[in-house]
Short mmCIF file of C-alpha atoms and ligand atoms in Angstrom, two decimals:
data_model
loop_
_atom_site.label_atom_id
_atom_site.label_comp_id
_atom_site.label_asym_id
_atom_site.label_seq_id
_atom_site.Cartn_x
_atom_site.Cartn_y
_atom_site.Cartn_z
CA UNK X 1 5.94 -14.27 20.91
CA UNK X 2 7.97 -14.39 17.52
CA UNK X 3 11.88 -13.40 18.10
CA UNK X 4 13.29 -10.68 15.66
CA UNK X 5 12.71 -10.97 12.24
CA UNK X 6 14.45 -9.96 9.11
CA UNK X 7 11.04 -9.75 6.85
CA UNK X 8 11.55 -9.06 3.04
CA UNK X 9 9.49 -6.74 1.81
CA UNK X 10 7.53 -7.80 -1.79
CA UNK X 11 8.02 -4.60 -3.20
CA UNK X 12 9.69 -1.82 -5.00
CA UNK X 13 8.10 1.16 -3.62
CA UNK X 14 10.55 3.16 -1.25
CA UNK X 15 7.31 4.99 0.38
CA UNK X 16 5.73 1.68 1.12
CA UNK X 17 9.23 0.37 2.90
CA UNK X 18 9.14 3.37 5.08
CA UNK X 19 5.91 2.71 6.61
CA UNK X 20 6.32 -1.12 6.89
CA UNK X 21 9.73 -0.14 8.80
CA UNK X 22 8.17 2.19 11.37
CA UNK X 23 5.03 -0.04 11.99
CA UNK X 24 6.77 -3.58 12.06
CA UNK X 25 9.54 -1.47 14.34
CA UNK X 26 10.36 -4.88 16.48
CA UNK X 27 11.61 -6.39 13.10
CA UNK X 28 13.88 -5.56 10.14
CA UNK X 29 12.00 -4.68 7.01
CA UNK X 30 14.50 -4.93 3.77
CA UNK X 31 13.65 -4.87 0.43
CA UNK X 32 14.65 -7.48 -2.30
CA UNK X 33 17.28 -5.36 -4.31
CA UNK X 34 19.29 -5.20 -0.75
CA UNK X 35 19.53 -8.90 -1.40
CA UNK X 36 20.50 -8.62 -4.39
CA UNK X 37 16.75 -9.74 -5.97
CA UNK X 38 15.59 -8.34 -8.91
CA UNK X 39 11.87 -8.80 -8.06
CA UNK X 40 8.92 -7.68 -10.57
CA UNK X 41 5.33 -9.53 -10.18
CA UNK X 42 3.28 -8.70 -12.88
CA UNK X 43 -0.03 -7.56 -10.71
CA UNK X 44 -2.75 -8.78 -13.05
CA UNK X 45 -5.38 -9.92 -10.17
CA UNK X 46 -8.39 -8.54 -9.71
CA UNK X 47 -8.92 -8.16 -6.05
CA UNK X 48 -5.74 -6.57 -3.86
CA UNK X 49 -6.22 -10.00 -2.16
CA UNK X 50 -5.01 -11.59 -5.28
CA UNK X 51 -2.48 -9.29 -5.80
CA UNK X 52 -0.90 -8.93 -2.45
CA UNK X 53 -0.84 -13.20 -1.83
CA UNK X 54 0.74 -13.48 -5.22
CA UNK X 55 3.52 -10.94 -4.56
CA UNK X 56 4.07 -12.59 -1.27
CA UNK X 57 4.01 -16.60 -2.38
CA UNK X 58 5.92 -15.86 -5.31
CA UNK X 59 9.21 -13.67 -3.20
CA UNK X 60 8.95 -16.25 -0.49
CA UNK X 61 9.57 -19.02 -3.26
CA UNK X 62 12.96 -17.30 -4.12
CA UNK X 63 14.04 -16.16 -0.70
CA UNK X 64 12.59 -18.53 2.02
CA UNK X 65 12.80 -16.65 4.68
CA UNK X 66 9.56 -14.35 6.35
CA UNK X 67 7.85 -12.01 3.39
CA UNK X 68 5.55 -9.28 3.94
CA UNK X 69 3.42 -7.83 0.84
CA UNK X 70 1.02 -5.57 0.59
CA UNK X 71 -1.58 -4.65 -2.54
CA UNK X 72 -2.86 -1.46 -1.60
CA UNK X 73 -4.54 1.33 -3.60
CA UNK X 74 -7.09 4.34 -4.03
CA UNK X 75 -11.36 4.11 -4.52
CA UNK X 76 -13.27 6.49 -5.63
CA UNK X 77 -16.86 6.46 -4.89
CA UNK X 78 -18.03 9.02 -8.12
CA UNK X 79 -15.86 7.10 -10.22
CA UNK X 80 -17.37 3.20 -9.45
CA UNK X 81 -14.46 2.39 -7.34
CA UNK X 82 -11.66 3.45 -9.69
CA UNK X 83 -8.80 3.50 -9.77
CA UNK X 84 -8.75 0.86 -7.37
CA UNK X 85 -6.57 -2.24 -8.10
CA UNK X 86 -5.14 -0.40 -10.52
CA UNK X 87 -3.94 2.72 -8.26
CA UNK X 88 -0.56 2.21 -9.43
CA UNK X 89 -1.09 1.88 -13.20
CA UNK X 90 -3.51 4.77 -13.72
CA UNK X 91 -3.96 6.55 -16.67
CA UNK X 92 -0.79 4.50 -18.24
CA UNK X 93 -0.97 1.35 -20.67
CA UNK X 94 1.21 -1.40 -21.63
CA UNK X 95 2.49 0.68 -24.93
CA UNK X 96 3.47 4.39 -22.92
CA UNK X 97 5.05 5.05 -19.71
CA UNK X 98 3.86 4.93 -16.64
CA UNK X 99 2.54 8.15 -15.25
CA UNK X 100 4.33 9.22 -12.09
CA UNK X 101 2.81 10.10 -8.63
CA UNK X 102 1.86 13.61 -9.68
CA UNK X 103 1.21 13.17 -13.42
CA UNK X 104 -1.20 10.52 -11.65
CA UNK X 105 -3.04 12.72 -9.09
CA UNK X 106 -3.51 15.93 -11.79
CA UNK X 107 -5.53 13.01 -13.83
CA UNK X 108 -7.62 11.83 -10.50
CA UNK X 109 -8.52 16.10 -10.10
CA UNK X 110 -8.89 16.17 -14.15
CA UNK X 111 -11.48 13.58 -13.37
CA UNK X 112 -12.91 14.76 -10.31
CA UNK X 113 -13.57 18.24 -12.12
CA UNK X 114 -17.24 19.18 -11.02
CA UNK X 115 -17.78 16.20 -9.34
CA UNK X 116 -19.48 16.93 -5.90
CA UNK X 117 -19.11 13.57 -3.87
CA UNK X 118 -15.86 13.53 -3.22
CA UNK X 119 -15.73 10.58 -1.11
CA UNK X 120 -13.08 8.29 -1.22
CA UNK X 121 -10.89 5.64 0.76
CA UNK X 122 -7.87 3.94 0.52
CA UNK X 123 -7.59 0.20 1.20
CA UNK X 124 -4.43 -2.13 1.90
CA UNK X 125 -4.25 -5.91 1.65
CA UNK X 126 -1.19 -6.69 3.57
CA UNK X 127 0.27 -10.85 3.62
CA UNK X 128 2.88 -12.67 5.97
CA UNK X 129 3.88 -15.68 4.97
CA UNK X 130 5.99 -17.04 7.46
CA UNK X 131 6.67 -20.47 5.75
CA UNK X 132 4.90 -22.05 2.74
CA UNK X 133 1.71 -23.36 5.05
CA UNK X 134 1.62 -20.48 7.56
CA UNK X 135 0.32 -17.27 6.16
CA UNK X 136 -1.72 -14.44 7.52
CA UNK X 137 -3.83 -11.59 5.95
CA UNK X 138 -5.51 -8.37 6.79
CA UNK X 139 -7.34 -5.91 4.44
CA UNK X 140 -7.99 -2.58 5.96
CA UNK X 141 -9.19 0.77 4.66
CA UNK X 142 -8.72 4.63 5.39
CA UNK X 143 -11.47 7.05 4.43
CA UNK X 144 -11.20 10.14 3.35
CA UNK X 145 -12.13 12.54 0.38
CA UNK X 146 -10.66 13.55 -2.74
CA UNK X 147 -9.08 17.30 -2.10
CA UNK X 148 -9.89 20.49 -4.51
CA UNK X 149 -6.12 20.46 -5.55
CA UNK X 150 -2.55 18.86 -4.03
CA UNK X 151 -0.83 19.99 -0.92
CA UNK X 152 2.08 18.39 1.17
CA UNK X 153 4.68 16.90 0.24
CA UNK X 154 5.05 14.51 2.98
CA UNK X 155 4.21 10.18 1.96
CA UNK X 156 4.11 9.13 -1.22
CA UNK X 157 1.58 8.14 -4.33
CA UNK X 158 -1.92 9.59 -3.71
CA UNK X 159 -1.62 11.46 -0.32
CA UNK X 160 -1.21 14.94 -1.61
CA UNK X 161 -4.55 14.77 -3.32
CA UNK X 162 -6.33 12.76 -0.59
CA UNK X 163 -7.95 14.99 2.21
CA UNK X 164 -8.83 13.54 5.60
CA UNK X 165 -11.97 16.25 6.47
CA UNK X 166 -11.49 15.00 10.35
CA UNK X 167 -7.90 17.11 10.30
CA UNK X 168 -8.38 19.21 7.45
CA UNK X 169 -5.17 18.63 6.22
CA UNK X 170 -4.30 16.21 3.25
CA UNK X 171 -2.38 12.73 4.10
CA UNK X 172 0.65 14.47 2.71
CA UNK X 173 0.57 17.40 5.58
CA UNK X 174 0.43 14.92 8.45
CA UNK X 175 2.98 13.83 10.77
CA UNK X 176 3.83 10.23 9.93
CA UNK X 177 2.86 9.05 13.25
CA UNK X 178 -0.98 10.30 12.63
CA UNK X 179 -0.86 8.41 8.92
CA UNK X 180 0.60 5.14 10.47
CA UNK X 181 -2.48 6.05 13.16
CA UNK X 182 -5.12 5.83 10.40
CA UNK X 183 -4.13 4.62 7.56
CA UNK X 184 -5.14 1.35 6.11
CA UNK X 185 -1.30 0.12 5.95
CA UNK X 186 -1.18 1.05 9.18
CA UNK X 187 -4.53 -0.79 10.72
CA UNK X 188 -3.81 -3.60 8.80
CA UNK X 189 -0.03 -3.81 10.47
CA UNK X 190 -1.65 -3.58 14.09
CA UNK X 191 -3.89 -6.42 13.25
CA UNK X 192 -0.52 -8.91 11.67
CA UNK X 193 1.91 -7.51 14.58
CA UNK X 194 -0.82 -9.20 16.86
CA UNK X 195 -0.16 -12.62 15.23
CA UNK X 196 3.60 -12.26 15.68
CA UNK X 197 3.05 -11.30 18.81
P1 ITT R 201 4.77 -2.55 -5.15
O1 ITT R 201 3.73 -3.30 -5.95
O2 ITT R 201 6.15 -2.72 -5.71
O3 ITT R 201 4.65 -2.79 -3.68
P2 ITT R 201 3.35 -0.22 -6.04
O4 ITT R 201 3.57 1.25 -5.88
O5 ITT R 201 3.19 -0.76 -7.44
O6 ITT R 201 4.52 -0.98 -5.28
P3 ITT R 201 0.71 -1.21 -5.45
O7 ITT R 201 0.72 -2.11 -6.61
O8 ITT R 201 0.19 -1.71 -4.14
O9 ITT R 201 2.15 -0.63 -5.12
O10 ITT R 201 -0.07 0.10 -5.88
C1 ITT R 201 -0.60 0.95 -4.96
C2 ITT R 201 -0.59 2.36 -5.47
O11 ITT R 201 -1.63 3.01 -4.70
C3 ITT R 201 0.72 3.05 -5.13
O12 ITT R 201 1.58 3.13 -6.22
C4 ITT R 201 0.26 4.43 -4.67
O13 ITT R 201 0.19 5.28 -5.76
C5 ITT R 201 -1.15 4.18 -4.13
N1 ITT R 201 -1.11 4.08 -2.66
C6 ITT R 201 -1.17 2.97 -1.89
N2 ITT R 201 -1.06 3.27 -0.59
C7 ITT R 201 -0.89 4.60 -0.53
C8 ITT R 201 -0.70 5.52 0.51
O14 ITT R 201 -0.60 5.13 1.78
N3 ITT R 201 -0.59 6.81 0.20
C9 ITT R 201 -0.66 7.23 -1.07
N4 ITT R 201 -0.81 6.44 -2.12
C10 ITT R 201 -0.94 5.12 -1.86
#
């Protein structure tokens, strides 16, 4: 079994680094700006595979020391998968600001206006590198549907809008222990915890 870790998180999401620090709970999860790191990747992959390795590679070149990253976002069966990679950027372009969380989730309802298949899921690629030739990765998802309007105001990002029809409840008016139960950042944590374990 690994010993204690300090693991950098590749990221600048606050929501994210609370789940990462409850499911990797053995370890400490820190973020780069606690190191003093101004990290930015610019995310222009087109698979969360991509995405998530290059965040990870590129931190662990700076930092050497155990990085965690994760590429994660939201797909939409009615609307071909979208926003998908792109979870984070939607409905914003290189010339305006981005759109936050709930500017985001009116425009996935503006969308979804009339639109009877609701179905949806989200899906996380999560990467370890440990050193520069050890690396592990797990993509998971979490399926759900794409509620009539927001409610909670627990997580982050999409959850208010994303309904899980098994609890009737949206991911935002669960408990976090039942999101880190099914969620894909949470599946996909089980599966790398079993490495470092
Ligand atoms: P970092 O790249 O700095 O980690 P980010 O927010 O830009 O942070 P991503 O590029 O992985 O993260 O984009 C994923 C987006 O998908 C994120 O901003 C959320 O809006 C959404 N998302 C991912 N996982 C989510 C979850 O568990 N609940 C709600 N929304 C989620």
């Amino acid at each position: 079994m690994l010993d204690y870790m300090e693991i950098i998180l590749a990221s600048n999401n606050p929501g994210k680094a609370r789940e990462f620090s409850r499911l990797l709970k053995n370890h400490t999860i820190i973020l780069p700006a606690e190191r003093g790191i101004d990290f930015e990747y610019n995310e222009n992959g087109v698979s969360f595979l991509e995405n998530a390795f290059g965040k990870a590679n590129e931190l662990y070149k700076l930092v050497k020391i155990p990085v965690i990253a994760d590429d994660s976002g939201l797909c939409v069966e009615a609307l071909n998968g979208e926003p998908g990679v792109f979870s984070a950027r939607y409905g914003s372009d290189a010339s305006v600001k981005k759109l936050t969380s709930p500017e985001r989730n009116d425009l996935l309802l503006s969308r979804m206006q009339n639109i009877s298949n609701r179905r949806a899921f989200f899906v996380c690629c999560m990467v370890l590198f440990l050193d520069t030739y050890r690396f592990y990765v797990a993509q998971e998802i979490f399926c759900g549907e794409i509620a009539q309007g927001p409610a909670g105001t627990n997580g982050f990002g999409y959850d208010p809008v994303f309904y899980i029809p098994g609890y009737g409840k949206t991911a935002a008016q669960i408990g976090d222990h039942e999101k880190d139960k099914l969620s894909h950042r949470g599946k996909a944590a089980r599966q790398l915890s079993k490495f470092l374990e």
